[in-house]
Amino acid sequence: MDILLITLAGTSTRFSNSIGRACHKSLYFEHDFTDSLLYKQVTMCPDFDRIVLVGGFMFEELRVGLDNLPPDVRSKIVLIHNERFSDLGSGYSLYLGLKAALEIGFNQLVFMEGDLWVRSDEFMSVVKSDSDVITVNSEDILAKKAVALYTDMDDGIHYIYDTNHSHLRIEGDFTGIYNSGQVWKFIDMSRVTRILNSMSLEEWGGTNLRFIQHYFDSKTFKDIHIVKFSEWINCNTVEDYYRIPEVR
């Protein structure tokens, strides 16, 4: 069983501010629903057996929006409601999504954040890989928007991110620093299970990077397939959305 997990429970504050009204960024379009981020993400690859979506903000609008998907895609979707999206954040959304995926059972799971656009051929490089996958992109590494990762002197992997979007701090020497593509692939279901059961609610209440860091803690770049996205758009605002080639 191959599963795609997308978390899209966040409040879309910056996106809503950019268009002057409350809006779920995953559902936004001007002319046709096929231009929405949600449609593009869930139709990018036909190989998934299940697509787990974790919603929260404007959940009813999200549920209704799924009716606009092709029937063969809609039939794969498992919709989860994160009722604590406003106080527990992206980590808890990931927790709920992983819990649902483990209940279904999987051989491999691709996790993608709900505000991203990437090229479908490069996304397929993630899907087709037989290994755990970390993705990177070529965007500038800016504290106000980037999730970064760096490798230490032993080739270990460390993720860094500032929820206040003000600065990034690296502890100690490093051999490389990268902008995360915010798409990951996990192939070890037993490892996912162990970490899921060992993390406290407090840990899940923060950023989703806590789980991701735990998963890759004992691995190095040599153990992992690194996929680089040559085109990558994080749609924080409507201006970002209009950078997507198909909707320019």
Steps between C-alpha positions, in 0.01 A plus 500: 500500500645836391361805678520873433453711814425873468448729799290808427344595831675836544319832518641641173541841669754649261312369196167636628659837571641511148152473342309693766269223621511171689604228260635146516808526279472138383156572352575837339441546129357769274371313196496125555553264794768319299718808569480451878801375693295212638404376154856525374643313796257208511500443122878525454556125529253217431708238684375563854252253648379747764525878544475615862400866541509668840285812513397746770452862396184537286454124526148492358613694192781248456260207531266649240792588272594134472186447291677687219767233469488222240309196637804271482699746713214576739458128573857483632467786747487456876406836657607563861380790712759667724268671746798654681659663196497844663695407813710192415624586152663301223657235723162378623365493144791275405428282804137450395602429141767247597262331742244458222767375258621240750144380555470451124849347475761606248816391326603858436358839584563836336432802719443836332401830657176643364627834371757372249523477124773293336549358153322167459801328339721596794231393746495163325870464583394498864216254441709255296796492739558179695664693786412754762495840329590852605426782255682830454455798273709784359312790662687748720518390863314779680392475864167668422382205291754218468518161666872427485712194566870459546747215528745479788861376493376139517255553212208499745183687403354790699189704421467864608201734484382807686125516562539877550665533156780716642828305501660155465767361731747221420658325797863410425690434181325394182599360162198611298178696532188457286151640455249223571256402227253407780416167340623179661470127445498244781540131421548355851153451647640348822720806556205733440301298753772513766544874468126564491457311828800657673429870437300696758204724424723796578740395224216447252361841596784682325642482151478181293881513476528330839373171359703543183817566700440188709445289188826610335705529821707185449532542123748689283481639148659176383203299630236715333389590150525879462263645240558861393204699373609737224163678522335534841236743622381543858167678466493725804325779307294535184807651331680171565202311358520692174859386455365152422559455125154361421315794659716797401 
